[in-house]
XYZ file of C-alpha atoms in Angstrom:
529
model
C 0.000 0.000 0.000
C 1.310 3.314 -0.556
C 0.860 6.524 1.209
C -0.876 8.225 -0.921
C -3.487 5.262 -0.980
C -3.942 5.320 2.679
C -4.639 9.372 2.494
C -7.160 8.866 -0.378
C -8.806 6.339 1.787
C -8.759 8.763 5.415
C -9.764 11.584 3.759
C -12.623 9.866 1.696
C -13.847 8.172 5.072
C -13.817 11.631 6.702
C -15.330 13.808 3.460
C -17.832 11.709 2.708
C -18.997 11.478 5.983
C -21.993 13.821 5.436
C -21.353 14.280 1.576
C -21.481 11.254 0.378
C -19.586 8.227 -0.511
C -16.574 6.167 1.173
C -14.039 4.606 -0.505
C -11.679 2.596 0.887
C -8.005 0.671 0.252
C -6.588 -1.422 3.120
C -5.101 -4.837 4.191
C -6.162 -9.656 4.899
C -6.898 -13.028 5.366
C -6.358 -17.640 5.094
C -8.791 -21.108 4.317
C -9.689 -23.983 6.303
C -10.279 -27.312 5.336
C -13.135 -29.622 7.727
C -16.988 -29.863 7.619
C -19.047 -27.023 5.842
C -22.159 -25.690 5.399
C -24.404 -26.481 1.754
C -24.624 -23.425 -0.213
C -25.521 -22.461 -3.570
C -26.998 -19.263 -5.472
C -30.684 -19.964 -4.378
C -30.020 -20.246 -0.400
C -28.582 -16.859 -1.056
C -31.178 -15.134 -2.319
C -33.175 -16.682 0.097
C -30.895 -15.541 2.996
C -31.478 -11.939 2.002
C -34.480 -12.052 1.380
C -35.469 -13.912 4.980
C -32.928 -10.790 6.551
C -34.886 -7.796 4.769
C -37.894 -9.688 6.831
C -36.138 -9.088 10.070
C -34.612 -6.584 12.202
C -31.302 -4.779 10.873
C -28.229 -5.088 13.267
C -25.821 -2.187 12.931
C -22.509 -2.773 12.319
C -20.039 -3.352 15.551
C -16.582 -1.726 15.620
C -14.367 -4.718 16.074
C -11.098 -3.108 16.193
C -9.023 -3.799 19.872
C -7.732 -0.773 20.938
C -3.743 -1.656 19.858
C -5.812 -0.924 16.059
C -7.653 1.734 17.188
C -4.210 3.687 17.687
C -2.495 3.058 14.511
C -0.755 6.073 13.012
C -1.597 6.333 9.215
C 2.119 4.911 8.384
C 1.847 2.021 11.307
C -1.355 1.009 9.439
C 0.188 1.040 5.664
C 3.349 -1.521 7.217
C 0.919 -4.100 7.699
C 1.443 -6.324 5.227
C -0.015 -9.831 3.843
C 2.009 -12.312 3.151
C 1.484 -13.780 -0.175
C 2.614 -17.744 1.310
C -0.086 -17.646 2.857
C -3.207 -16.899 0.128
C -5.613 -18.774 -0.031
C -5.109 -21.117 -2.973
C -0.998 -20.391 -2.914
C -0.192 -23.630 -3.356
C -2.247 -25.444 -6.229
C -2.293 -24.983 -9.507
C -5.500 -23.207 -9.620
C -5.515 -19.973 -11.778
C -6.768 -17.555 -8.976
C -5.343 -16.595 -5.715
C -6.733 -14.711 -2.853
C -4.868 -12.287 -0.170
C -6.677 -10.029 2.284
C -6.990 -6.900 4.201
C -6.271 -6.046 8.260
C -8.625 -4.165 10.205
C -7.227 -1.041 11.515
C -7.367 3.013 11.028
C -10.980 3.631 9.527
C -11.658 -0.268 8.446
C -13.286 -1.226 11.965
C -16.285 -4.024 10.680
C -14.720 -7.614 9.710
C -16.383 -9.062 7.138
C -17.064 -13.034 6.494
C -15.274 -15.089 4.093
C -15.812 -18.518 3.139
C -14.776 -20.700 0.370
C -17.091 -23.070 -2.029
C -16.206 -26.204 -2.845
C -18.163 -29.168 -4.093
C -21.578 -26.925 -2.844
C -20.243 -27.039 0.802
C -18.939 -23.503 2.371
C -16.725 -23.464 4.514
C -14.851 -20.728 6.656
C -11.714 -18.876 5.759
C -9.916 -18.212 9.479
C -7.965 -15.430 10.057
C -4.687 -15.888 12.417
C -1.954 -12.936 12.895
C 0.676 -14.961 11.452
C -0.709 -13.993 8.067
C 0.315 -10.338 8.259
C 3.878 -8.624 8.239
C 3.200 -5.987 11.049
C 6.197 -4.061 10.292
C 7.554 -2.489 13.346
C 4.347 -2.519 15.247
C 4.252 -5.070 17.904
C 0.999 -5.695 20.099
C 0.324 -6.157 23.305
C -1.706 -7.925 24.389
C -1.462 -9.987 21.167
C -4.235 -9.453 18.354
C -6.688 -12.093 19.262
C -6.814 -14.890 16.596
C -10.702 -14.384 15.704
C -10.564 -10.938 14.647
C -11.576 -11.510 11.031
C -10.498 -9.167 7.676
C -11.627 -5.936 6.285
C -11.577 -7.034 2.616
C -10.135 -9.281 -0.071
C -7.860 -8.794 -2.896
C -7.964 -11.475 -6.110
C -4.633 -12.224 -7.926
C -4.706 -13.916 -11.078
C -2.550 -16.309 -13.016
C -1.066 -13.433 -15.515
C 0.282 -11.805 -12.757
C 0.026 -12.714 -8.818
C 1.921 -10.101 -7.763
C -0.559 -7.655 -8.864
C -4.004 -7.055 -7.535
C -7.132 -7.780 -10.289
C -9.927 -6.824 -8.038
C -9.907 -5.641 -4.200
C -13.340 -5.646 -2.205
C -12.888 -3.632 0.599
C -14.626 -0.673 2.449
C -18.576 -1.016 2.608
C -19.890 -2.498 -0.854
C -17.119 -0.910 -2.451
C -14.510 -2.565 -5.110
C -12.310 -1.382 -7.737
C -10.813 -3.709 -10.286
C -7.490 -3.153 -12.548
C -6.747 -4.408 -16.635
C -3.856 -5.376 -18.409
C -0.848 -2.077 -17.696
C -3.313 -0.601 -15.271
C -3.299 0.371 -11.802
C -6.611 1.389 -9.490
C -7.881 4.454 -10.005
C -12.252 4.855 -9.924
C -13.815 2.191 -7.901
C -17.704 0.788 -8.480
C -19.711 -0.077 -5.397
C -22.960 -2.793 -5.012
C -25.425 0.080 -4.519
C -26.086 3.663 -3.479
C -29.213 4.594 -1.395
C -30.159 8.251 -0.670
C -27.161 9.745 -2.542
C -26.960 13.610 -2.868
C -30.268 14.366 -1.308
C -28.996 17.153 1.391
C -28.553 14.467 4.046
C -26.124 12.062 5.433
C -26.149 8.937 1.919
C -26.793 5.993 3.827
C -23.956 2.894 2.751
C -24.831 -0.548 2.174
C -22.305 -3.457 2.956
C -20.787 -6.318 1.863
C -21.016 -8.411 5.165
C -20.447 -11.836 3.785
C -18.452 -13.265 0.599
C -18.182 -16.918 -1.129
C -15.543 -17.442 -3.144
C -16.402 -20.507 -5.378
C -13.093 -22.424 -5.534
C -12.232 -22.708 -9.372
C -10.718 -25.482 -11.702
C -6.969 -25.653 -13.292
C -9.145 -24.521 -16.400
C -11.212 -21.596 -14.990
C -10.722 -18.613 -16.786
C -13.329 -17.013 -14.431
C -14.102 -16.734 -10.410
C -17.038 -16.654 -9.377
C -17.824 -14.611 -5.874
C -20.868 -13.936 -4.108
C -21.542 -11.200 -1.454
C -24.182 -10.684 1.274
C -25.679 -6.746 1.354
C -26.486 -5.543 4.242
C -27.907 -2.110 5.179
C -30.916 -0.347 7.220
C -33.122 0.112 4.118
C -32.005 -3.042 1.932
C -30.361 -6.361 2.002
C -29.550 -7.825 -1.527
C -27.759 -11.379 -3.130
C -24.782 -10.396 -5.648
C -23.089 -12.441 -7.721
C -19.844 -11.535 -9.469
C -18.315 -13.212 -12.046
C -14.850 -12.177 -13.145
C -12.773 -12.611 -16.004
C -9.424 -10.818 -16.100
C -6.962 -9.584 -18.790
C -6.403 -6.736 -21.845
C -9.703 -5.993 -20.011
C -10.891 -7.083 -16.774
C -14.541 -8.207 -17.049
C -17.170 -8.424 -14.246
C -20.683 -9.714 -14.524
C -22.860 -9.206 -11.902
C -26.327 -10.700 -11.016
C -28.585 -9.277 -7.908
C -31.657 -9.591 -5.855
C -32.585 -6.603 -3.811
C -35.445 -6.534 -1.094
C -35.619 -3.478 0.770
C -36.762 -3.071 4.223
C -38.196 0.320 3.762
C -39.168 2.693 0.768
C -35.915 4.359 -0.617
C -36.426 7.884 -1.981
C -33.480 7.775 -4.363
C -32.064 4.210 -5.254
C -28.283 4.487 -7.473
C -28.117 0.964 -9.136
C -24.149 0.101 -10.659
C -22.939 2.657 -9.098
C -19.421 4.504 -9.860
C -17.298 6.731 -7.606
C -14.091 8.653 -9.600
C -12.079 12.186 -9.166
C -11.874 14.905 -10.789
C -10.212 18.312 -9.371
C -8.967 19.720 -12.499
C -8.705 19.201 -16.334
C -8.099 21.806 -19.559
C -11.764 22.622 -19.112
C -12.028 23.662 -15.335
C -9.317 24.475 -13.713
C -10.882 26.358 -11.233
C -8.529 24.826 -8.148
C -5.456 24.923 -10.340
C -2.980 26.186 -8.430
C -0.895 23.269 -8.993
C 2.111 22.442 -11.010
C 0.263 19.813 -12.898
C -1.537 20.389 -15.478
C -4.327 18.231 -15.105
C -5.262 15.638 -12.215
C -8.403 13.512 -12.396
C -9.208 9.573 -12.414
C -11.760 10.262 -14.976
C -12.160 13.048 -16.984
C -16.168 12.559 -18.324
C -19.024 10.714 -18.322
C -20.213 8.421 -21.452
C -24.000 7.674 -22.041
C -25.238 5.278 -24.859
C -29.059 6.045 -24.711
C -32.006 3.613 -25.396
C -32.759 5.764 -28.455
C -28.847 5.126 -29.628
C -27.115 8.755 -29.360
C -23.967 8.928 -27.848
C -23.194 11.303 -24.948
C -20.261 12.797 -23.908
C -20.318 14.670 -20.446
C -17.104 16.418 -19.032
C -16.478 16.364 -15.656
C -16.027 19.425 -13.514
C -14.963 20.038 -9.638
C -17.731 22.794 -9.322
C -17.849 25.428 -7.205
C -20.945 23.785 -5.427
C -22.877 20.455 -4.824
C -23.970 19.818 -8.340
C -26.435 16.971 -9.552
C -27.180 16.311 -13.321
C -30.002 13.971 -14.474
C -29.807 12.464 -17.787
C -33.543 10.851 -18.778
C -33.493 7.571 -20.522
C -35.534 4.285 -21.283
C -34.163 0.882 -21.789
C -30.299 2.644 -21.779
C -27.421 0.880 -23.349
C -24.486 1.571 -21.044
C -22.883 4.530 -19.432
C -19.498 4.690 -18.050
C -16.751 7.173 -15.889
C -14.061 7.196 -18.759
C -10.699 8.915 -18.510
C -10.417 9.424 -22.595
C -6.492 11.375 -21.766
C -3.853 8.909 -22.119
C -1.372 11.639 -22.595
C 1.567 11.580 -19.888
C 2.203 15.031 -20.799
C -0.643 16.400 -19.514
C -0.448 15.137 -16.350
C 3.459 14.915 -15.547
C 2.837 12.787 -12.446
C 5.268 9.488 -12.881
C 4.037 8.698 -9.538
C 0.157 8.872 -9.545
C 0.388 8.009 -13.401
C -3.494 9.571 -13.632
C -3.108 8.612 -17.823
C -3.132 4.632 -16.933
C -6.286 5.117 -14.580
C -8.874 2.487 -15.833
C -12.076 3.371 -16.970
C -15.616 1.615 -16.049
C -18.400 0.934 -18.555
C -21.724 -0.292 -17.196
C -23.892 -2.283 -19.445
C -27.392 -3.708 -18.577
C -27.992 -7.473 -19.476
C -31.545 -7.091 -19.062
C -34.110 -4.018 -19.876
C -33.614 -1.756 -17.046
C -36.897 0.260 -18.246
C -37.276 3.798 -17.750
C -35.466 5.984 -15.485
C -32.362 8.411 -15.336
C -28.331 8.199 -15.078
C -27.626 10.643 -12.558
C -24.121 12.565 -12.414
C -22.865 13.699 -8.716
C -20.578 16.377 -8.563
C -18.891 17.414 -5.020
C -16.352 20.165 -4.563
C -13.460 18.980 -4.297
C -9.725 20.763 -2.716
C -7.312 18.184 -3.864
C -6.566 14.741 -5.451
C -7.157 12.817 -2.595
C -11.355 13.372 -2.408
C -13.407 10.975 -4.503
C -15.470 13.257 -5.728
C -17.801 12.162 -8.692
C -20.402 9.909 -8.701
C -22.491 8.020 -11.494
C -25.835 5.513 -11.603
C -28.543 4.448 -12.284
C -31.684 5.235 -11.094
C -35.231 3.632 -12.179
C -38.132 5.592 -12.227
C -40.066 2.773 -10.962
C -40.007 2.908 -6.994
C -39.188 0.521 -4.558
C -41.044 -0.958 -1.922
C -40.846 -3.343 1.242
C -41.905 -7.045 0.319
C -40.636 -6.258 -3.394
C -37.641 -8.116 -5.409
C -35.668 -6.433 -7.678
C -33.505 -8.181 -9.473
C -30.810 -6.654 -12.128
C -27.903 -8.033 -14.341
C -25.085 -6.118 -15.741
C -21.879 -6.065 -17.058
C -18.747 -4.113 -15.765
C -15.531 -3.569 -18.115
C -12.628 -2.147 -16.957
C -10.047 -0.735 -19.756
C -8.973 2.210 -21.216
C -12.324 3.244 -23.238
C -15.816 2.091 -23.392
C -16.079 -1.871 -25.290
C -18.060 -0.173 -27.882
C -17.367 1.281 -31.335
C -19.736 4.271 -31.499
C -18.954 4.929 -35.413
C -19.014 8.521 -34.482
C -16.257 10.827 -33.851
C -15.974 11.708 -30.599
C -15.178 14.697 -27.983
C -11.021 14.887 -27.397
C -11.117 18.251 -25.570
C -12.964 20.892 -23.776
C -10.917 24.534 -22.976
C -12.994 27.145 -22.047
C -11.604 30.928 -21.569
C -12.205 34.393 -21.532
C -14.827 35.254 -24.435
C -14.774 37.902 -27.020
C -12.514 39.307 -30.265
C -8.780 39.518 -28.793
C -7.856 43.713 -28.936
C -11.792 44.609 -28.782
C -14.089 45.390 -25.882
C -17.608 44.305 -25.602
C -20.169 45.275 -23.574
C -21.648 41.875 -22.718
C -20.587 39.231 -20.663
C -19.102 36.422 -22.954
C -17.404 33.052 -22.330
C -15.587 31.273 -25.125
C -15.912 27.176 -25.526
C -13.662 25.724 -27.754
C -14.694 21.914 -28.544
C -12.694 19.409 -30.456
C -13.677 16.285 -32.355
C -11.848 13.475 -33.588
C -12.250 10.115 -35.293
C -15.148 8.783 -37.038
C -15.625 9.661 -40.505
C -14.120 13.267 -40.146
C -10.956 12.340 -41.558
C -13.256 11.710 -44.454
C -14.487 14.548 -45.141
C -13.144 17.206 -47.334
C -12.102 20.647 -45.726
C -14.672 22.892 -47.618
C -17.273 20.282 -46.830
C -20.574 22.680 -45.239
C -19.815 20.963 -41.773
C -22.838 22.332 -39.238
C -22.197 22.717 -35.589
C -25.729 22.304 -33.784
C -25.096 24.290 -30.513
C -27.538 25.130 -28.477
C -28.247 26.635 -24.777
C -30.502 26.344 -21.968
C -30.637 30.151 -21.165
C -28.253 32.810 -22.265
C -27.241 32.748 -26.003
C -24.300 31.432 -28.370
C -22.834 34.810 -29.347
C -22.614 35.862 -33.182
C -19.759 38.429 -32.554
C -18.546 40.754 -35.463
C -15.477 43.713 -35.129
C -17.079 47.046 -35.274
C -15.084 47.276 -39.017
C -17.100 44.274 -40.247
C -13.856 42.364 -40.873
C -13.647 39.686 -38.447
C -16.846 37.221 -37.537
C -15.787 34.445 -35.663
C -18.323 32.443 -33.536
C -19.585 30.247 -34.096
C -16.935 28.996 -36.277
C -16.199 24.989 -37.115
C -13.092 24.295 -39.452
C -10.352 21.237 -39.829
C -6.981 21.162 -37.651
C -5.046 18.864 -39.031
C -2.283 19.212 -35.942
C -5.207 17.426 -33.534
C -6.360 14.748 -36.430
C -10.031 16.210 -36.634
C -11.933 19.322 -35.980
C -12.430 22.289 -34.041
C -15.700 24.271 -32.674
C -15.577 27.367 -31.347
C -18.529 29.332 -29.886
C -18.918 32.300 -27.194
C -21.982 32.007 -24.762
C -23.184 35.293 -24.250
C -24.747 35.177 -20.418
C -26.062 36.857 -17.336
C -27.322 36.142 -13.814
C -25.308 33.081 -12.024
C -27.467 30.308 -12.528
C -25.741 26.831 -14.604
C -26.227 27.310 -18.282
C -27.028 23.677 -20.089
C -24.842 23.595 -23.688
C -25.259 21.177 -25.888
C -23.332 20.438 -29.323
C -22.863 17.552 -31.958
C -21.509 18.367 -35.900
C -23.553 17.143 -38.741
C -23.137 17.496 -42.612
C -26.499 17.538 -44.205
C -28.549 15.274 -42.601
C -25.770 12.934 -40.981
C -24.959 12.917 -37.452
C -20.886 13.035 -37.582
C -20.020 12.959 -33.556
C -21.784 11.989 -30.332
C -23.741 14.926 -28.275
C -21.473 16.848 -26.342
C -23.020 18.383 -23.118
C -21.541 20.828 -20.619
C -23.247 22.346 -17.741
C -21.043 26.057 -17.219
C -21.388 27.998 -14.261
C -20.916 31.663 -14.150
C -18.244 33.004 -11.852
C -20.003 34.694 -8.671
C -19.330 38.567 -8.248
């Protein structure tokens, strides 16, 4: 674990606190052979669904107090070690390590492995973990149980696939990744103005594979005050790491606003906001927009922004395709951070299996001071309510890789700069902002120069500027024309505006009646005095 893993992970549990959302990163765990207990898919479901019928027992903070007074560097010595995961020494293709409690991971969780439809427990014992220099006294007691898991994989088992760890959170890696975003198993009451409540992962099976398996199979136990729910995740690792996930959900109580797949990224600053930029980075962000493929087939693309308030964006959909956090820079350059390495951060794209129906992806955005906030949040949320005594059951797919696992045909949004507005050497009376919107890819290396390429633009309130010099010689927004040094082309457009509310923009190209791009939308907010 490094340091700056630990901080993300303290200041996360602290932010998100009464914001919203807690990630987490931490430390482990070991099998044991004997009797067992049958188990299979169904009895799961059934479990949770028996639990939503009873009475909800908080979590317990299980920490002795020796934990309870780790420093944040005491806590990041711990280590696993690897002779002793679970499945170390066979020749199966998976192998599991786990996480310590300590710092701000104070609920064990349960861990048992499958084999031949009999679970049985996975112990933990102290002589799994490297303490480092910390030495206890009294000893750690030897039923303390783990905080998470981490899955290794034959390509590689010194490097993590997927870690589950921190409430229903988990984050997952590809091929010349490292963790970045993380997805969680749901999201109840998220940005509503009070404290989000946090469902848990109390309980995983890890189905014990073949020599062949190119897959594990793991199932969790959700826990919280207004829902229990049955998960199972299938995952397949490599060039992309692949997770397919099946779940029953009963809740206990209505639930005002319910975030299905949900995704958790950062964003403080990019070459479109750089409103906390004091930095000597250029950009710094785990994702840098939001991708939508809607029901009706157009393509979205949503940059992210640290704004200068709580911000929440609904996008209206039926039956929607997949959306996805994406971080679409891959440039070094602009980030010039060989440590974080921001430009291998993996992206997420969320794809139903099964009609999800109508409803809304919903966009969280949380003001953020530095890198180490997760401050962006993405789901799903159906129109359809639910209620106690219900079932609501959901499949979908999660890839993570470095774009979405879909060829749009359309060119699409490479960059978003947005700066002061107006004709350089001439004042104007108005208040003006000027966008300047590139698009690559698709057929617009296709297309002749002179072709009559259209920029749609349009605003929610305000108006896209047609700005002239007083001599009549120069007429420049909205303007749309070829750059050949950025392999596509450029739109640029000043938004005439007043007052301080958000201003909604929306633009796509088009030559005659064909759509050339996917919809590019921006929500700008004027600066206050």
């Amino acid at each position: 674990m490094k340091r700056r893993d630990l901080l993300h992970g303290a200041a996360l549990s602290a932010a998100w606190a009464t914001l919203g959302t807690v990630i987490a990163q931490a430390p482990a765990l070991r099998a044991q052979a004997g009797g067992g207990e049958a188990f299979d898919w169904g009895w799961l479901r059934s479990h949770a669904r028996e639990l939503a019928g009873g009475r909800y027992e908080p979590p317990v903070d299980a920490r002795p107090p020796q934990l309870r007074a780790l420093s944040w560097d005491e806590y990041a010595a711990i280590r696993f070690r690897p002779e002793e995961a679970l499945w170390r020494h066979t020749e199966l293709p998976f192998q599991i390590q786990f996480f310590h409690l300590g710092i701000f991971y104070d609920t064990p969780v349960r861990v048992y492995e499958v084999a031949g439809g009999a679970a049985r427990p996975v112990r933990y014992d102290p002589s799994m973990f490297d303490f480092g220099p910390s030495r206890f006294e009294p000893p750690l007691p030897d039923d303390l149980g783990f905080a998470g898991l981490r899955v290794h994989a034959h390509t590689d088992f010194d490097q993590d696939v997927i870690v589950f760890q921190g409430a229903s959170y988990f984050r997952a890696t590809h091929w010349r990744s490292h963790y970045g975003m993380s997805a969680r198993g749901l999201a109840v009451d998220t940005a509503l103005g009070r404290p989000e409540e946090f469902p848990r992962f109390t309980s995983f099976w890890l189905e014990r594979p073949s020599p062949e398996d190119a897959t594990l199979t793991v199932y969790a136990l959700l826990e919280s005050e207004s829902v229990t729910g049955a998960y199972r995740f299938l995952l397949a690792p490599g060039g992309t790491t692949v997770m397919e996930v099946a779940a029953h959900l009963f809740p206990r109580k209505p639930i005002e606003r319910l975030g299905l797949a949900p995704l958790t990224s950062m964003y403080q600053f990019g070459e479109n906001d750089r409103r906390v930029a004091d930095d000597w980075r250029r950009e710094i962000h785990d994702s840098d927009g939001l991708s939508i493929w809607t029901g009706a087939g157009e393509w979205i693309w949503r940059p992210l922004v640290n704004p200068p308030e709580l911000r929440v964006s609904s996008f209206v959909d039926n039956e929607p395709r997949g959306f996805g956090l994406i971080q679409r820079d891959r440039d070094f350059t602009n980030y010039q951070d060989e440590g974080a390495q921001y430009e291998r951060r993996p992206s997420c794209w969320v794809e139903p299996l099964e009609g999800w129906g109508p409803g809304r992806v919903m966009l969280v955005e949380i003001p953020t001071a530095d890198e180490t906030f997760d401050n962006i949040v993405a789901f799903w949320n159906p129109e359809r309510p639910v209620e106690p005594g219900q079932e609501l059951a959901l499949r979908y797919r999660l890839t993570w890789g470095d774009d979405v696992p879909v060829n749009a045909r359309l060119a699409r949004c490479t960059a978003t700069r947005i700066g002061k507005g107006g004709i350089i050497g001439h004042r104007h009376e108005v208040n003006l902002r000027k966008f300047v919107i590139d698009f690559a890819g698709g057929e617009l290396p296709l297309i002749d120069r002179k072709a009559p390429v259209e920029p749609v633009i349009s605003a929610s309130r305000g108006r896209i500027a047609d700005l002239t010099a007083l001599d009549g010689s120069i007429r420049i927004s909205p303007l749309v024309r070829p750059v050949p040094e950025i392999g596509g082309w450029r739109v640029t457009f000043d938004l005439e505006w007043e007052g301080r509310e958000p201003i909604d923009l929306r633009l796509y190209l088009r030559l005659g009646p064909s759509t050339l791009t996917e919809t590019w939308l921006y929500q700008w907010t004027p600066p206050h005095g």
